[in-house]
Short mmCIF file of C-alpha atoms in Angstrom, two decimals:
data_model
loop_
_atom_site.label_atom_id
_atom_site.label_comp_id
_atom_site.label_asym_id
_atom_site.label_seq_id
_atom_site.Cartn_x
_atom_site.Cartn_y
_atom_site.Cartn_z
CA MET A 230 -0.10 0.26 -0.30
CA ASN A 231 1.85 2.99 -0.83
CA THR A 232 0.50 5.55 2.10
CA GLN A 233 2.46 8.42 1.07
CA ALA A 234 -0.49 9.30 -1.43
CA GLN A 235 -2.37 8.86 1.39
CA ALA A 236 -1.01 10.39 4.54
CA GLY A 237 -0.78 13.91 3.34
CA GLY A 238 -0.84 13.87 -0.71
CA THR A 239 -3.41 15.47 -2.99
CA PRO A 240 -6.73 14.27 -3.43
CA ASP A 241 -7.22 11.57 -6.55
CA LEU A 242 -8.27 13.11 -9.98
CA LEU A 243 -11.59 12.10 -10.11
CA SER A 244 -12.22 14.06 -6.69
CA SER A 245 -10.50 16.72 -8.30
CA ILE A 246 -11.75 17.02 -11.49
CA MET A 247 -15.84 16.09 -9.45
CA GLY A 248 -15.25 17.92 -6.72
CA VAL A 249 -16.23 15.54 -4.50
CA ALA A 250 -15.01 16.24 -0.53
CA VAL A 251 -12.21 13.97 0.07
CA ARG A 252 -12.30 13.38 3.81
CA ASN A 253 -8.78 13.41 5.78
CA GLU A 254 -9.57 10.29 7.88
CA GLU A 255 -10.04 8.42 4.06
CA LYS A 256 -6.42 10.52 3.48
CA ILE A 257 -4.79 8.49 5.71
CA ALA A 258 -2.86 5.06 5.60
CA ALA A 259 -5.49 1.94 7.01
CA GLU A 260 -3.69 1.02 9.85
CA ASP A 261 -3.19 4.78 10.83
CA ARG A 262 -7.00 4.64 10.43
CA GLU A 263 -7.54 1.75 12.40
CA PHE A 264 -5.10 2.75 15.03
CA CYS A 265 -7.52 5.72 15.20
CA GLU A 266 -10.28 3.99 15.75
CA THR A 267 -9.29 1.67 18.17
CA ARG A 268 -8.17 4.35 20.48
CA GLN A 269 -11.68 6.24 19.51
CA GLU A 270 -13.69 2.50 21.24
CA ARG A 271 -11.26 2.84 24.43
CA LEU A 272 -11.81 5.99 24.90
CA TYR A 273 -15.41 5.60 24.75
CA THR A 274 -15.30 2.69 27.53
CA THR A 275 -13.99 5.04 30.10
CA LEU A 276 -15.89 8.00 29.03
CA CYS A 277 -19.24 5.95 29.87
CA GLN A 278 -18.07 4.30 33.08
CA LEU A 279 -17.42 8.34 34.25
CA ARG A 280 -20.64 9.60 32.46
CA TRP A 281 -22.55 6.62 34.97
CA TRP A 282 -20.42 8.19 37.98
CA TYR A 283 -22.08 11.61 37.56
CA GLY A 284 -25.15 10.44 36.99
CA LEU A 285 -25.06 8.45 40.12
CA PHE A 286 -23.92 11.72 41.91
CA THR A 287 -25.76 14.26 40.86
CA ALA A 288 -29.10 12.14 40.84
CA ASN A 289 -27.93 12.40 44.76
CA ALA A 290 -27.16 15.95 44.28
CA GLU A 291 -30.50 17.33 43.31
CA ARG A 292 -31.99 16.65 47.38
CA TYR A 293 -29.75 19.88 47.73
CA ARG A 294 -29.81 21.99 44.97
CA GLU A 295 -32.20 24.83 47.32
CA SER A 296 -30.55 24.11 50.45
CA HIS A 297 -26.64 24.39 49.45
CA ASN A 298 -27.77 26.22 45.94
CA VAL A 299 -26.49 23.94 43.86
CA ILE A 300 -25.50 25.79 40.21
CA TYR A 301 -23.37 23.47 37.72
CA ALA A 302 -21.28 25.17 35.53
CA GLU A 303 -21.09 25.04 31.49
CA ASN A 304 -18.77 21.94 31.33
CA GLY A 305 -20.53 20.01 34.35
CA SER A 306 -19.18 20.77 37.37
CA ILE A 307 -20.15 22.21 40.37
CA GLU A 308 -19.88 26.52 40.92
CA LYS A 309 -18.30 26.17 44.09
CA HIS A 310 -18.50 29.86 44.74
CA LYS A 311 -22.03 30.02 44.76
CA LEU A 312 -23.00 26.86 46.77
CA ARG A 313 -24.83 27.78 50.40
CA SER A 314 -22.83 26.44 53.11
CA ILE A 315 -24.61 25.34 56.07
CA TYR A 316 -24.45 25.71 59.72
CA HIS A 317 -25.43 23.44 62.91
CA ASN A 318 -25.38 25.84 66.15
CA GLY A 319 -25.89 24.63 69.59
CA GLU A 320 -28.50 22.29 70.16
CA ARG A 321 -28.69 19.83 66.78
CA GLU A 322 -31.89 18.61 65.51
CA ASP A 323 -30.39 15.82 63.11
CA TYR A 324 -27.24 14.82 61.91
CA THR A 325 -27.42 16.27 58.51
CA GLU A 326 -23.97 17.94 58.75
CA PHE A 327 -22.13 14.53 58.68
CA GLU A 328 -23.44 13.47 55.16
CA PHE A 329 -21.59 12.48 52.29
CA LEU A 330 -21.56 15.46 50.22
CA PRO A 331 -21.34 14.51 46.51
CA PHE A 332 -20.19 17.83 45.21
CA ASP A 333 -16.57 17.22 45.75
CA SER A 334 -17.25 13.82 43.31
CA ILE A 335 -18.58 15.68 40.91
CA ASP A 336 -16.02 17.83 40.21
CA ASP A 337 -13.43 15.25 40.23
CA VAL A 338 -15.92 12.85 37.97
CA VAL A 339 -15.52 15.82 35.35
CA LYS A 340 -11.89 16.60 36.26
CA LEU A 341 -11.12 12.96 34.91
CA TYR A 342 -13.74 13.06 31.60
CA GLY A 343 -11.87 16.60 30.56
CA LYS A 344 -8.32 14.32 31.33
CA ALA A 345 -9.42 11.62 29.43
CA VAL A 346 -10.66 13.59 26.21
CA GLU A 347 -7.57 15.47 26.45
CA ALA A 348 -5.12 12.56 25.90
CA PHE A 349 -6.92 10.85 23.69
CA GLY A 350 -6.38 14.32 21.38
CA ASN A 351 -2.80 14.00 22.15
CA ASP A 352 -2.37 10.73 21.69
CA ILE A 353 -3.52 10.76 18.17
CA VAL A 354 -1.50 13.14 17.63
CA ARG A 355 1.31 11.86 18.86
CA HIS A 356 1.17 8.72 16.54
CA PHE A 357 1.65 10.89 13.75
CA ASN A 358 4.77 12.64 14.72
CA LYS A 359 6.06 9.67 16.18
CA LYS A 360 5.64 7.00 13.19
CA TYR A 361 6.23 9.86 10.04
CA GLY A 362 8.31 12.26 12.45
CA VAL A 363 6.21 15.73 11.73
CA SER A 364 5.89 18.23 14.11
CA VAL A 365 2.04 18.70 14.74
CA PRO A 366 1.23 20.27 17.58
CA GLU A 367 -0.25 19.01 20.14
CA PRO A 368 -4.23 20.06 20.63
CA TYR A 369 -5.14 22.54 22.67
CA PHE A 370 -7.79 21.72 25.49
CA ASP A 371 -9.67 24.29 27.21
CA ASP A 372 -11.06 22.24 30.17
CA GLU A 373 -13.59 24.97 31.15
CA LYS A 374 -15.05 25.27 28.05
CA PHE A 375 -16.00 21.47 26.97
CA PHE A 376 -19.25 19.91 28.40
CA MET A 377 -19.35 16.68 30.86
CA GLY A 378 -20.93 13.90 28.35
CA PHE A 379 -18.77 15.11 25.02
CA LEU A 380 -17.65 12.55 23.10
CA PRO A 381 -14.51 13.38 20.96
CA GLU A 382 -14.10 11.98 17.12
CA TYR A 383 -10.37 11.23 16.07
CA GLN A 384 -11.49 12.84 12.52
CA THR A 385 -11.31 15.98 14.31
CA TYR A 386 -7.19 15.29 15.22
CA VAL A 387 -6.87 13.71 11.73
CA ASP A 388 -8.02 17.28 10.25
CA GLN A 389 -5.76 18.61 12.57
CA VAL A 390 -2.64 16.55 11.27
CA ILE A 391 -3.60 16.78 7.76
CA GLY A 392 -4.18 20.87 8.11
CA HIS A 393 -0.71 20.93 9.32
CA LEU A 394 0.81 18.96 5.93
CA GLY A 395 -0.86 21.93 4.28
CA GLY A 396 -1.06 19.53 1.32
CA LYS A 397 2.00 17.90 1.25
CA GLY A 398 3.28 14.46 2.21
CA PHE A 399 4.17 13.36 5.60
CA ARG A 400 7.58 12.76 4.48
CA GLU A 401 7.95 16.02 2.89
CA THR A 402 6.90 17.37 5.56
CA ALA A 403 9.33 15.33 7.95
CA GLU A 404 12.12 16.77 5.99
CA GLU A 405 11.26 20.20 6.00
CA GLU A 406 10.30 20.29 9.40
CA LEU A 407 14.42 17.84 9.92
CA LEU A 408 16.12 20.58 8.38
CA LYS A 409 14.27 23.51 10.04
CA ARG A 410 15.45 22.49 13.45
CA PHE A 411 18.72 21.91 11.65
CA HIS A 412 19.60 25.33 10.04
CA LYS A 413 17.88 26.69 13.53
CA ILE A 414 20.93 25.38 15.55
CA VAL A 415 24.37 25.84 13.10
CA ALA A 416 23.00 28.99 11.86
CA ARG A 417 22.20 30.04 15.94
CA GLY A 418 23.77 33.58 16.93
CA TYR A 419 24.77 34.89 13.62
CA GLY A 420 21.94 36.36 12.44
CA GLY A 421 20.56 33.44 10.15
CA LYS A 422 24.02 33.48 9.00
CA LEU A 423 25.74 29.65 9.17
CA LYS A 424 28.88 29.63 10.29
CA ALA A 425 30.05 25.91 9.34
CA GLU A 426 32.74 24.93 6.53
CA LEU A 427 32.97 22.18 4.40
CA LYS A 428 37.20 21.24 3.98
CA GLY A 429 37.49 18.25 2.29
CA ASP A 430 36.17 15.21 3.61
CA ARG A 431 34.91 17.09 6.82
CA ILE A 432 32.36 19.70 7.46
CA THR A 433 33.79 21.45 10.81
CA PHE A 434 30.93 23.04 12.95
CA PRO A 435 32.51 25.83 15.74
CA ASP A 436 31.35 27.59 18.64
CA LEU A 437 28.42 24.86 18.84
CA LEU A 438 28.59 23.19 22.12
CA TYR A 439 29.46 23.86 25.60
CA PHE A 440 31.45 22.25 27.98
CA ASP A 441 30.04 22.56 31.77
CA PRO A 442 33.48 24.39 33.70
CA PHE A 443 32.08 23.13 37.01
CA TYR A 444 33.08 19.08 35.60
CA TRP A 445 36.45 20.49 34.50
CA ASP A 446 37.35 22.32 37.85
CA LEU A 447 35.79 19.52 39.65
CA ASN A 448 37.47 15.89 38.26
CA LYS A 449 39.24 17.40 35.16
CA THR A 450 36.60 16.11 32.70
CA ASN A 451 34.72 17.87 30.28
CA HIS A 452 30.82 17.18 30.42
CA LEU A 453 28.61 18.76 28.13
CA HIS A 454 26.36 21.35 29.74
CA TYR A 455 23.23 20.39 29.66
CA ASN A 456 21.88 23.04 27.87
CA TYR A 457 23.66 21.74 25.08
CA THR A 458 22.21 18.07 24.58
CA ASN A 459 19.12 19.78 22.39
CA GLU A 460 22.08 20.90 20.37
CA LEU A 461 24.08 17.95 19.78
CA ASN A 462 21.16 15.52 18.89
CA ARG A 463 19.73 18.20 16.92
CA LEU A 464 22.97 18.16 14.43
CA CYS A 465 23.53 14.39 14.45
CA GLU A 466 19.54 14.69 13.60
CA GLY A 467 20.60 16.48 10.46
CA ILE A 468 24.07 14.30 9.84
CA GLY A 469 21.92 11.16 10.02
CA PHE A 470 19.06 12.62 7.36
CA GLY A 471 22.80 13.78 5.28
CA VAL A 472 24.43 10.74 5.10
CA ALA A 473 21.41 8.16 4.65
CA GLY A 474 17.81 10.19 4.27
CA VAL A 475 16.90 8.65 8.04
CA LEU A 476 14.72 11.17 10.58
CA SER A 477 15.85 9.08 14.04
CA GLY A 478 19.15 10.11 14.42
CA SER A 479 20.48 11.22 17.59
CA SER A 480 23.38 11.57 20.30
CA ARG A 481 22.45 7.97 20.87
CA ASN A 482 24.10 7.22 17.40
CA ILE A 483 27.48 8.00 18.39
CA LEU A 484 29.58 5.03 19.44
CA CYS A 485 30.65 4.89 23.41
CA PHE A 486 29.86 8.35 23.20
CA ASP A 487 29.26 9.83 26.92
CA SER A 488 27.93 13.36 27.55
CA HIS A 489 29.31 13.83 30.99
CA LYS A 490 32.48 12.34 29.89
CA VAL A 491 33.57 13.73 26.30
CA ASP A 492 37.30 12.74 25.40
CA THR A 493 38.74 15.34 22.78
CA SER A 494 41.33 13.40 21.91
CA GLU A 495 39.47 10.55 19.45
CA TRP A 496 36.99 10.78 16.80
CA TYR A 497 34.25 8.88 17.95
CA PRO A 498 32.52 6.40 14.89
CA PHE A 499 28.95 7.63 13.99
CA GLY A 500 26.05 4.51 13.71
CA ILE A 501 24.63 5.38 10.48
CA GLY A 502 25.85 6.13 7.29
CA ASP A 503 29.45 4.93 6.45
CA GLY A 504 32.71 6.12 7.75
CA ILE A 505 31.49 9.13 9.17
CA ALA A 506 32.94 10.08 12.62
CA PHE A 507 32.84 13.06 15.17
CA LYS A 508 35.33 14.55 16.67
CA PHE A 509 34.74 17.47 19.34
CA PHE A 510 37.18 20.86 20.78
CA LYS A 511 36.93 22.06 24.39
CA ASN A 512 35.93 25.50 22.46
CA GLY A 513 33.13 23.46 21.67
CA ARG A 514 33.91 22.77 18.08
CA LEU A 515 32.55 19.80 16.35
CA ASN A 516 33.54 18.31 13.66
CA VAL A 517 32.19 15.97 11.18
CA LYS A 518 34.31 13.60 9.66
CA PHE A 519 33.32 11.39 6.61
CA LYS A 520 34.49 8.50 4.28
CA ASP A 521 35.87 11.31 1.24
CA ALA A 522 35.32 14.38 0.02
CA VAL A 523 32.86 12.94 -2.01
CA ALA A 524 30.69 11.91 0.75
CA ALA A 525 31.05 15.01 2.83
CA GLU A 526 29.80 17.41 -0.19
CA ARG A 527 27.07 15.01 -1.10
CA CYS A 528 25.93 15.78 2.90
CA TRP A 529 26.41 19.61 2.80
CA LYS A 530 24.06 19.97 -0.42
CA LYS A 531 21.87 17.58 1.09
CA LEU A 532 21.54 19.43 4.42
CA ARG A 533 20.92 22.74 2.00
CA LEU A 534 24.50 24.31 3.97
CA ASP A 535 25.19 25.54 0.54
CA THR A 536 22.29 27.88 0.39
CA PHE A 537 23.35 30.05 3.33
CA LYS A 538 25.25 32.63 3.00
CA THR A 539 28.30 32.09 5.42
CA GLN A 540 30.29 34.52 8.09
CA VAL A 541 33.39 34.13 5.36
CA ASP A 542 31.45 35.51 2.61
CA ASP A 543 30.22 38.34 4.84
CA GLU A 544 34.10 38.96 5.01
#
């Protein structure tokens, strides 16, 4: 099955000619649709249980509607600030002050209901993000605007996913997003101009990383500052794509690498591609070596680094 054509591609020719609207859920692969449908069924099971409890508690709250001024908010919870408290002073005539009042329980059920709905939307979007390497934002959930008993449909979130693609396929979108992340890292702090250089069989990235001086003073180890772990992951993600077209590269692919104890005297093999190795420098520079100059230039162009205006060009 050609999932690329289904997943975010343009509608088929017949639909274009006849003006027949193709629903977004029909643009995704069958296995993705099955995932969404299964998730929706499981959600409805949980929501049904919560609705049962809500009905039970609200039914028992009816006897207190007038005495306690019970008013329901739009989402089905109790307007707590409007509740009237009943106080018993002096000798008590009865023991109603000890009765269980279901107001807190009603609010608890509403909160759980909202969290379940929110989790469902996030799970649908995360599925596509993880499977296709795209970065669709998690759906916004307003816990004050939804209403108790609302049954969400997965198509709403699929619409958001397809809308994020903007008519492109998942793969094309994922590649574009990866390159944006990579370019943001390698041009960081230089006014959008690239400060990287292609030198024969290697690409040099100066001032990319930062080692925490505290650990050097403590035990003479090069400890990658935690604020820069993301930079290294993004660079590895880019190199993995540049040499092998994969979308899942990260610092985990640097063999024998320990960010808490970086050896600046050796080359670390990179587990993606052929003959790729990384070398770290105390001043934050990172060199990436390829098997030859042709491979280095191919990666450089694959990552569209040839489209940048460099610092050298400005000088």
